[in-house]
Tab-separated table of C-alpha atoms and ligand atoms in Angstrom:
chain	number	residue	atom	x	y	z
C	1	UNK	CA	15.663	-22.572	-14.333
C	2	UNK	CA	16.833	-20.759	-11.215
C	3	UNK	CA	14.255	-20.406	-8.471
C	4	UNK	CA	14.429	-17.871	-5.670
C	5	UNK	CA	15.786	-20.392	-3.190
C	6	UNK	CA	15.562	-17.853	-0.364
C	7	UNK	CA	11.928	-18.952	-0.047
C	8	UNK	CA	13.319	-22.147	1.453
C	9	UNK	CA	14.643	-20.039	4.334
C	10	UNK	CA	11.119	-18.961	5.322
C	11	UNK	CA	8.998	-20.668	7.952
C	12	UNK	CA	6.449	-22.939	6.335
C	13	UNK	CA	3.564	-20.484	6.686
C	14	UNK	CA	2.913	-16.875	7.624
C	15	UNK	CA	2.175	-16.437	11.356
C	16	UNK	CA	-1.503	-15.506	11.044
C	17	UNK	CA	-2.140	-18.252	8.493
C	18	UNK	CA	-0.694	-20.714	10.972
C	19	UNK	CA	-2.914	-19.422	13.783
C	20	UNK	CA	-6.027	-19.537	11.575
C	21	UNK	CA	-5.204	-23.174	10.755
C	22	UNK	CA	-4.920	-24.062	14.458
C	23	UNK	CA	-8.270	-22.375	15.232
C	24	UNK	CA	-9.967	-24.256	12.378
C	25	UNK	CA	-8.592	-27.557	13.689
C	26	UNK	CA	-9.835	-26.727	17.204
C	27	UNK	CA	-13.275	-25.771	15.909
C	28	UNK	CA	-13.591	-28.978	13.941
C	29	UNK	CA	-12.966	-30.915	17.145
C	30	UNK	CA	-15.196	-28.650	19.277
C	31	UNK	CA	-17.917	-27.265	16.983
C	32	UNK	CA	-19.989	-26.007	19.928
C	33	UNK	CA	-17.299	-23.929	21.599
C	34	UNK	CA	-17.762	-20.166	21.371
C	35	UNK	CA	-14.393	-18.708	20.403
C	36	UNK	CA	-13.369	-15.091	20.996
C	37	UNK	CA	-10.767	-14.005	18.463
C	38	UNK	CA	-8.203	-11.547	19.719
C	39	UNK	CA	-5.337	-12.846	17.631
C	40	UNK	CA	-4.943	-11.060	14.310
C	41	UNK	CA	-5.358	-7.300	14.565
C	42	UNK	CA	-8.460	-7.104	12.406
C	43	UNK	CA	-11.102	-4.474	13.101
C	44	UNK	CA	-14.696	-5.435	13.885
C	45	UNK	CA	-16.699	-2.190	13.635
C	46	UNK	CA	-18.290	-1.316	10.302
C	47	UNK	CA	-16.804	1.444	8.159
C	48	UNK	CA	-17.628	5.047	9.105
C	49	UNK	CA	-20.956	5.958	7.453
C	50	UNK	CA	-19.329	8.893	5.617
C	51	UNK	CA	-16.856	6.530	3.935
C	52	UNK	CA	-19.674	4.213	2.884
C	53	UNK	CA	-21.772	7.059	1.378
C	54	UNK	CA	-18.742	8.437	-0.454
C	55	UNK	CA	-18.027	5.013	-1.956
C	56	UNK	CA	-21.688	4.567	-2.945
C	57	UNK	CA	-21.656	7.958	-4.684
C	58	UNK	CA	-18.351	7.178	-6.385
C	59	UNK	CA	-19.664	3.801	-7.579
C	60	UNK	CA	-22.741	5.557	-9.016
C	61	UNK	CA	-20.468	8.098	-10.757
C	62	UNK	CA	-18.580	5.228	-12.361
C	63	UNK	CA	-21.868	4.214	-13.989
C	64	UNK	CA	-22.314	7.562	-15.734
C	65	UNK	CA	-20.694	8.860	-18.911
C	66	UNK	CA	-19.546	12.111	-17.302
C	67	UNK	CA	-18.468	10.703	-13.951
C	68	UNK	CA	-16.650	7.616	-15.210
C	69	UNK	CA	-12.970	7.194	-14.244
C	70	UNK	CA	-10.663	4.778	-16.039
C	71	UNK	CA	-7.042	4.308	-15.012
C	72	UNK	CA	-6.217	6.758	-12.263
C	73	UNK	CA	-2.869	8.313	-11.392
C	74	UNK	CA	-0.607	5.502	-10.121
C	75	UNK	CA	0.474	7.608	-7.137
C	76	UNK	CA	-3.138	8.304	-6.138
C	77	UNK	CA	-5.741	10.987	-6.823
C	78	UNK	CA	-4.775	14.546	-5.892
C	79	UNK	CA	-7.897	14.921	-3.694
C	80	UNK	CA	-6.642	12.208	-1.325
C	81	UNK	CA	-2.961	13.201	-1.372
C	82	UNK	CA	-3.929	16.823	-0.669
C	83	UNK	CA	-6.246	15.762	2.170
C	84	UNK	CA	-3.372	13.769	3.694
C	85	UNK	CA	-0.932	16.680	3.316
C	86	UNK	CA	-3.452	18.879	5.165
C	87	UNK	CA	-3.740	16.299	7.915
C	88	UNK	CA	0.043	16.212	8.364
C	89	UNK	CA	0.094	20.027	8.371
C	90	UNK	CA	-2.214	19.984	11.417
C	91	UNK	CA	0.575	18.113	13.234
C	92	UNK	CA	3.106	20.713	12.116
C	93	UNK	CA	4.547	18.459	9.395
C	94	UNK	CA	4.914	20.064	5.974
C	95	UNK	CA	4.621	17.631	3.074
C	96	UNK	CA	3.947	18.270	-0.592
C	97	UNK	CA	1.214	16.098	-2.132
C	98	UNK	CA	3.825	14.658	-4.546
C	99	UNK	CA	5.650	13.201	-1.532
C	100	UNK	CA	2.565	11.097	-0.694
C	101	UNK	CA	1.744	7.926	-2.623
C	102	UNK	CA	-1.583	6.134	-2.175
C	103	UNK	CA	-1.328	2.367	-1.794
C	104	UNK	CA	-3.564	-0.614	-1.186
C	105	UNK	CA	-2.250	-0.850	2.371
C	106	UNK	CA	0.853	-0.729	4.517
C	107	UNK	CA	1.727	-4.410	4.217
C	108	UNK	CA	2.120	-4.336	0.408
C	109	UNK	CA	4.222	-1.186	0.440
C	110	UNK	CA	6.438	-2.447	3.267
C	111	UNK	CA	7.352	-5.301	0.947
C	112	UNK	CA	7.344	-3.341	-2.330
C	113	UNK	CA	9.631	-0.573	-1.038
C	114	UNK	CA	12.465	-3.090	-0.969
C	115	UNK	CA	12.620	-2.752	-4.781
C	116	UNK	CA	14.497	0.513	-4.174
C	117	UNK	CA	17.346	-1.053	-2.219
C	118	UNK	CA	20.213	-3.318	-3.171
C	119	UNK	CA	20.126	-6.920	-1.980
C	120	UNK	CA	23.475	-6.541	-0.237
C	121	UNK	CA	22.132	-4.053	2.307
C	122	UNK	CA	21.944	-5.106	5.934
C	123	UNK	CA	18.517	-4.772	7.470
C	124	UNK	CA	17.984	-3.936	11.134
C	125	UNK	CA	14.743	-5.018	12.754
C	126	UNK	CA	13.687	-5.044	16.375
C	127	UNK	CA	12.997	-8.407	17.973
C	128	UNK	CA	10.054	-8.985	18.556
C	129	UNK	CA	8.802	-7.657	15.235
C	130	UNK	CA	5.887	-7.649	12.780
C	131	UNK	CA	6.857	-10.712	10.676
C	132	UNK	CA	6.392	-8.931	7.329
C	133	UNK	CA	9.630	-6.937	7.789
C	134	UNK	CA	11.597	-10.139	8.306
C	135	UNK	CA	9.937	-12.388	5.731
C	136	UNK	CA	10.112	-9.858	2.878
C	137	UNK	CA	13.857	-9.502	3.445
C	138	UNK	CA	14.419	-13.239	3.781
C	139	UNK	CA	12.705	-13.579	0.383
C	140	UNK	CA	15.310	-11.193	-1.046
C	141	UNK	CA	18.192	-12.923	0.746
C	142	UNK	CA	19.209	-9.844	2.745
C	143	UNK	CA	21.233	-10.064	5.923
C	144	UNK	CA	19.073	-9.288	8.956
C	145	UNK	CA	20.401	-7.935	12.242
C	146	UNK	CA	18.121	-8.061	15.258
C	147	UNK	CA	17.947	-5.279	17.775
C	148	UNK	CA	16.837	-6.519	21.187
C	149	UNK	CA	13.518	-5.231	22.467
C	150	UNK	CA	13.116	-6.554	25.993
C	151	UNK	CA	11.197	-6.094	29.205
C	152	UNK	CA	14.265	-4.183	30.488
C	153	UNK	CA	14.160	-1.527	27.744
C	154	UNK	CA	10.351	-1.413	27.765
C	155	UNK	CA	10.400	-3.040	24.290
C	156	UNK	CA	11.744	0.242	22.902
C	157	UNK	CA	15.339	-0.450	21.869
C	158	UNK	CA	17.628	2.460	21.085
C	159	UNK	CA	20.374	2.316	18.468
C	160	UNK	CA	23.867	1.137	19.350
C	161	UNK	CA	26.832	-0.495	17.624
C	162	UNK	CA	25.194	-3.936	17.750
C	163	UNK	CA	22.401	-2.750	15.470
C	164	UNK	CA	24.151	-0.921	12.688
C	165	UNK	CA	22.925	-1.497	9.147
C	166	UNK	CA	21.521	0.200	6.065
C	167	UNK	CA	17.776	-0.185	6.406
C	168	UNK	CA	16.078	0.260	9.778
C	169	UNK	CA	12.507	-0.825	10.447
C	170	UNK	CA	10.697	1.000	13.211
C	171	UNK	CA	7.053	0.733	14.210
C	172	UNK	CA	5.537	3.055	16.811
C	173	UNK	CA	3.028	2.496	18.386
C	174	UNK	CA	4.582	-0.902	18.045
C	175	UNK	CA	3.162	-4.074	16.680
C	176	UNK	CA	3.295	-6.439	18.565
C	177	UNK	CA	4.280	-4.779	21.874
C	178	UNK	CA	2.099	-1.661	21.849
C	179	UNK	CA	5.114	0.314	23.154
C	180	UNK	CA	5.390	3.909	21.902
C	181	UNK	CA	8.586	5.878	21.287
C	182	UNK	CA	8.892	9.364	22.732
C	183	UNK	CA	10.243	12.116	20.489
C	184	UNK	CA	13.663	11.654	22.149
C	185	UNK	CA	13.641	7.919	21.372
C	186	UNK	CA	12.766	8.451	17.725
C	187	UNK	CA	15.297	11.263	17.470
C	188	UNK	CA	18.028	8.845	18.570
C	189	UNK	CA	17.116	6.599	15.613
C	190	UNK	CA	16.899	9.499	13.161
C	191	UNK	CA	20.314	10.802	14.258
C	192	UNK	CA	21.805	7.307	14.042
C	193	UNK	CA	20.402	6.740	10.535
C	194	UNK	CA	21.686	10.138	9.386
C	195	UNK	CA	25.165	9.468	10.799
C	196	UNK	CA	25.283	6.068	9.107
C	197	UNK	CA	23.707	7.002	5.766
C	198	UNK	CA	20.888	4.587	6.582
C	199	UNK	CA	17.210	4.732	5.678
C	200	UNK	CA	14.413	4.183	8.195
C	201	UNK	CA	11.219	2.462	7.077
C	202	UNK	CA	8.751	3.813	9.634
C	203	UNK	CA	5.498	1.908	10.063
C	204	UNK	CA	2.935	4.382	11.409
C	205	UNK	CA	-0.105	2.141	10.984
C	206	UNK	CA	-1.145	2.579	14.636
C	207	UNK	CA	-0.410	6.306	14.985
C	208	UNK	CA	-4.115	7.192	15.167
C	209	UNK	CA	-4.305	5.435	18.567
C	210	UNK	CA	-2.044	8.046	20.157
C	211	UNK	CA	-3.934	10.438	22.401
C	212	UNK	CA	-0.968	12.296	23.910
C	213	UNK	CA	0.185	15.103	21.601
C	214	UNK	CA	3.709	14.874	23.065
C	215	UNK	CA	4.112	11.408	21.538
C	216	UNK	CA	5.067	11.374	17.850
C	217	UNK	CA	2.484	9.840	15.496
C	218	UNK	CA	4.689	10.522	12.464
C	219	UNK	CA	8.456	10.264	12.155
C	220	UNK	CA	8.451	13.619	10.355
C	221	UNK	CA	7.715	15.256	13.703
C	222	UNK	CA	11.433	14.619	14.287
C	223	UNK	CA	13.913	17.065	12.808
C	224	UNK	CA	15.980	15.602	9.989
C	225	UNK	CA	13.649	12.640	9.355
C	226	UNK	CA	12.836	13.894	5.853
C	227	UNK	CA	16.458	13.130	4.944
C	228	UNK	CA	16.451	9.548	6.210
C	229	UNK	CA	12.929	8.139	6.549
C	230	UNK	CA	10.086	6.714	4.525
C	231	UNK	CA	6.761	6.504	6.371
C	232	UNK	CA	4.190	3.826	5.629
C	233	UNK	CA	0.650	4.196	6.906
C	234	UNK	CA	-2.793	2.800	6.428
C	235	UNK	CA	-6.527	3.463	6.705
C	236	UNK	CA	-6.933	-0.099	8.021
C	237	UNK	CA	-6.713	0.377	11.764
C	238	UNK	CA	-7.565	4.093	11.630
C	239	UNK	CA	-10.789	3.905	9.609
C	240	UNK	CA	-11.586	0.191	9.451
C	241	UNK	CA	-10.246	-0.392	5.915
C	242	UNK	CA	-8.689	-3.839	6.537
C	243	UNK	CA	-11.076	-5.360	4.008
C	244	UNK	CA	-11.451	-2.266	1.815
C	245	UNK	CA	-7.699	-1.680	1.344
C	246	UNK	CA	-6.151	1.757	1.271
C	247	UNK	CA	-2.964	3.196	2.690
C	248	UNK	CA	-0.229	5.657	1.866
C	249	UNK	CA	3.524	5.975	1.817
C	250	UNK	CA	5.527	9.162	2.238
C	251	UNK	CA	8.800	9.394	0.334
C	252	UNK	CA	10.195	12.883	0.932
C	253	UNK	CA	11.872	14.865	-1.848
C	254	UNK	CA	14.839	15.443	0.462
C	255	UNK	CA	15.591	11.712	0.710
C	256	UNK	CA	18.492	10.881	-1.606
C	257	UNK	CA	21.171	8.184	-1.553
C	258	UNK	CA	24.029	7.624	-4.003
C	259	UNK	CA	22.826	10.700	-5.880
C	260	UNK	CA	19.426	9.097	-6.472
C	261	UNK	CA	16.108	10.579	-5.360
C	262	UNK	CA	14.081	7.905	-3.589
C	263	UNK	CA	10.934	9.882	-4.404
C	264	UNK	CA	11.686	9.674	-8.167
C	265	UNK	CA	12.615	6.009	-7.849
C	266	UNK	CA	9.392	5.174	-6.017
C	267	UNK	CA	7.323	7.099	-8.573
C	268	UNK	CA	9.103	5.188	-11.345
C	269	UNK	CA	8.484	1.906	-9.547
C	270	UNK	CA	4.812	2.618	-8.907
C	271	UNK	CA	4.082	3.860	-12.432
C	272	UNK	CA	5.635	0.660	-13.770
C	273	UNK	CA	4.279	-1.967	-11.380
C	274	UNK	CA	1.082	-0.479	-9.937
C	275	UNK	CA	-2.094	0.927	-11.454
C	276	UNK	CA	-3.277	2.693	-8.352
C	277	UNK	CA	-6.046	2.145	-5.831
C	278	UNK	CA	-9.591	2.256	-7.219
C	279	UNK	CA	-11.321	5.629	-7.490
C	280	UNK	CA	-14.204	4.337	-5.363
C	281	UNK	CA	-11.932	3.296	-2.488
C	282	UNK	CA	-9.917	6.528	-2.581
C	283	UNK	CA	-13.172	8.525	-2.408
C	284	UNK	CA	-14.163	6.454	0.618
C	285	UNK	CA	-10.788	7.051	2.273
C	286	UNK	CA	-10.908	10.816	1.669
C	287	UNK	CA	-14.358	10.941	3.309
C	288	UNK	CA	-12.738	9.835	6.583
C	289	UNK	CA	-11.187	13.330	6.734
C	290	UNK	CA	-14.420	15.304	6.316
C	291	UNK	CA	-15.698	16.765	9.614
C	292	UNK	CA	-18.427	14.118	9.828
C	293	UNK	CA	-16.092	11.302	8.769
C	294	UNK	CA	-13.495	12.396	11.306
C	295	UNK	CA	-16.121	12.317	14.066
C	296	UNK	CA	-17.203	8.791	13.097
C	297	UNK	CA	-13.623	7.586	12.782
C	298	UNK	CA	-12.700	9.006	16.199
C	299	UNK	CA	-15.771	7.332	17.735
C	300	UNK	CA	-14.576	3.957	16.404
C	301	UNK	CA	-11.050	4.540	17.713
C	302	UNK	CA	-12.487	5.509	21.113
C	303	UNK	CA	-14.492	2.279	21.121
C	304	UNK	CA	-11.362	0.164	20.640
C	305	UNK	CA	-9.502	2.203	23.259
C	306	UNK	CA	-12.233	1.290	25.758
C	307	UNK	CA	-11.577	-2.387	25.008
C	308	UNK	CA	-7.866	-1.802	25.577
C	309	UNK	CA	-8.659	-0.273	28.974
C	310	UNK	CA	-10.726	-3.336	29.967
C	311	UNK	CA	-7.869	-5.672	29.034
C	312	UNK	CA	-5.259	-3.480	30.735
C	313	UNK	CA	-7.335	-3.407	33.928
C	314	UNK	CA	-7.476	-7.194	33.975
C	315	UNK	CA	-3.696	-7.518	33.525
C	316	UNK	CA	-3.104	-4.953	36.290
C	317	UNK	CA	-5.507	-6.742	38.620
C	318	UNK	CA	-3.712	-10.031	37.889
C	319	UNK	CA	-0.329	-8.442	38.474
C	320	UNK	CA	0.887	-9.465	35.028
C	321	UNK	CA	3.634	-7.397	33.390
C	322	UNK	CA	2.449	-5.812	30.148
C	323	UNK	CA	3.168	-3.072	27.641
C	324	UNK	CA	0.720	-1.341	25.298
C	325	UNK	CA	-2.980	-0.859	25.866
C	326	UNK	CA	-2.512	2.936	26.001
C	327	UNK	CA	-2.026	4.688	22.622
C	328	UNK	CA	-2.203	1.254	21.044
C	329	UNK	CA	-4.742	-1.473	20.243
C	330	UNK	CA	-2.268	-4.164	21.344
C	331	UNK	CA	-1.537	-5.547	24.817
C	332	UNK	CA	1.678	-7.508	25.141
C	333	UNK	CA	2.078	-9.454	28.349
C	334	UNK	CA	4.263	-12.002	30.125
C	335	UNK	CA	2.706	-15.444	29.921
C	336	UNK	CA	1.661	-16.541	33.430
C	337	UNK	CA	2.835	-19.728	35.153
C	338	UNK	CA	6.115	-19.830	33.215
C	339	UNK	CA	4.288	-20.906	30.057
C	340	UNK	CA	5.684	-20.311	26.594
C	341	UNK	CA	3.549	-18.175	24.271
C	342	UNK	CA	2.427	-21.228	22.297
C	343	UNK	CA	1.582	-23.144	25.501
C	344	UNK	CA	-0.487	-20.176	26.629
C	345	UNK	CA	-2.154	-20.059	23.205
C	346	UNK	CA	-3.256	-23.684	23.593
C	347	UNK	CA	-4.395	-23.309	27.198
C	348	UNK	CA	-6.387	-20.138	26.570
C	349	UNK	CA	-8.047	-21.721	23.564
C	350	UNK	CA	-8.850	-24.947	25.435
C	351	UNK	CA	-9.843	-23.484	28.801
C	352	UNK	CA	-11.325	-20.094	27.867
C	353	UNK	CA	-12.006	-20.189	24.141
C	354	UNK	CA	-9.893	-17.042	23.779
C	355	UNK	CA	-7.479	-16.657	20.871
C	356	UNK	CA	-4.409	-14.449	21.047
C	357	UNK	CA	-1.021	-14.430	19.354
C	358	UNK	CA	1.982	-16.172	20.912
C	359	UNK	CA	4.996	-13.908	21.292
C	360	UNK	CA	7.268	-16.513	19.665
C	361	UNK	CA	5.536	-15.705	16.371
C	362	UNK	CA	7.188	-12.279	16.469
C	363	UNK	CA	10.731	-13.393	17.242
C	364	UNK	CA	12.976	-14.951	19.870
C	365	UNK	CA	12.501	-12.140	22.361
C	366	UNK	CA	8.767	-12.748	22.143
C	367	UNK	CA	9.213	-16.086	23.786
C	368	UNK	CA	7.113	-16.357	26.935
C	369	UNK	CA	4.994	-13.353	25.876
C	370	UNK	CA	1.544	-13.062	24.386
C	371	UNK	CA	-0.423	-10.447	22.413
C	372	UNK	CA	-4.130	-9.625	22.649
C	373	UNK	CA	-5.882	-7.078	20.459
C	374	UNK	CA	-8.497	-4.533	21.457
C	375	UNK	CA	-10.220	-4.777	18.069
C	376	UNK	CA	-13.035	-7.035	19.246
C	377	UNK	CA	-16.495	-5.854	20.250
C	378	UNK	CA	-17.196	-4.520	23.767
C	379	UNK	CA	-19.340	-7.569	24.499
C	380	UNK	CA	-16.728	-10.095	23.420
C	381	UNK	CA	-13.909	-8.206	25.130
C	382	UNK	CA	-15.884	-8.128	28.383
C	383	UNK	CA	-16.648	-11.851	28.027
C	384	UNK	CA	-12.961	-12.632	27.345
C	385	UNK	CA	-11.968	-10.624	30.434
C	386	UNK	CA	-14.505	-12.579	32.491
C	387	UNK	CA	-13.201	-15.916	31.230
C	388	UNK	CA	-9.533	-15.006	31.799
C	389	UNK	CA	-10.340	-13.618	35.236
C	390	UNK	CA	-11.860	-16.976	36.179
C	391	UNK	CA	-8.695	-18.965	35.361
C	392	UNK	CA	-7.035	-19.632	38.714
C	393	UNK	CA	-3.527	-19.867	37.211
C	394	UNK	CA	-3.830	-16.639	35.161
C	395	UNK	CA	-1.830	-14.224	37.299
C	396	UNK	CA	1.655	-12.714	37.574
M	401	MLT	C1	-1.454	-8.055	13.095
M	401	MLT	O1	-2.313	-8.705	13.675
M	401	MLT	O2	-0.286	-8.000	13.441
M	401	MLT	C2	-1.910	-7.248	11.949
M	401	MLT	O3	-3.261	-7.372	11.729
M	401	MLT	C3	-1.257	-7.666	10.750
M	401	MLT	C4	-1.458	-6.690	9.647
M	401	MLT	O4	-1.865	-5.554	9.835
M	401	MLT	O5	-1.138	-7.103	8.533
């Protein structure tokens, strides 16, 4: 028996599992404390009503002889892939529906896509980084090169010789820092990947938070990206599907390496290992793009943006350096009083009952930083702001 011993190279538990464990322990000790959770980026508003009605109708169809659907197409129903292609077209990006694959969310595909690439490839990730990119590659034993995202470069590193590899992970708007690449910034990465025969895995899960049309919400807004990038996206943060599960991945026809089409490979992989997302859920997701669904979805996004503004105003008032908060549901800030991220985590939990995510959980460069999410309710966000405002030591 040979086990995958690379699992021994992982930290004992996944970041958000670790945080949940710490909160549970705190709550057991202090059952009466009212805790405001702004740690994991999970949405709090209910699904858009249009998505709910569409899923109810689809569930009813499944109970009829004529409307019943068994196994669906592994790459997703045409109605959803076509709706997504139309949505991209509105941004000036031309995609064929067969370049879009429906998934059960960005996280699964970010891991699953690695099936297409040899284990000997070098992977380039920014530091700090969403831990999934790192852990999935540690599991496969790949070499990881870190590209420094720092206060000095606004947490938006650009490519250079120190971060050359085969696979490049980019996330913009970024998790955890909330920083957003301009078109010029993304173009530098696209050009670098093209020159080096690399492939970019672009995580666009937070693209719907962008309100400035000059900022790219999709990597395909950059010329040449269809020859070097796969884009992974999700209905989770956009339409509240964190618990419903639906996402999509774009693998362009033009993306080929070693004479192999990555689109064909991904189709082959999905038809072998995946039976698709349920009909009911895909109907719900497609309803987010109807005029009514779009209105409801945008209202929810606007609600979270208002929370982000409240948090950003507090950090400005306290003279604390931060990134994000605009075009992003995340606020990433320097821990006050020289605290480490984990020390700040403990003090905020103890003294304010507010939970965030310590920067160390996202990598070495996250040390001494902290992330809050804007996904809470208005009431809880306002209460958290009040509690943080009252802490005498909470300032820059
Ligand atoms: C986060 O808090 O970073 C996200 O919720 C994680 C995720 O989307 O899987």
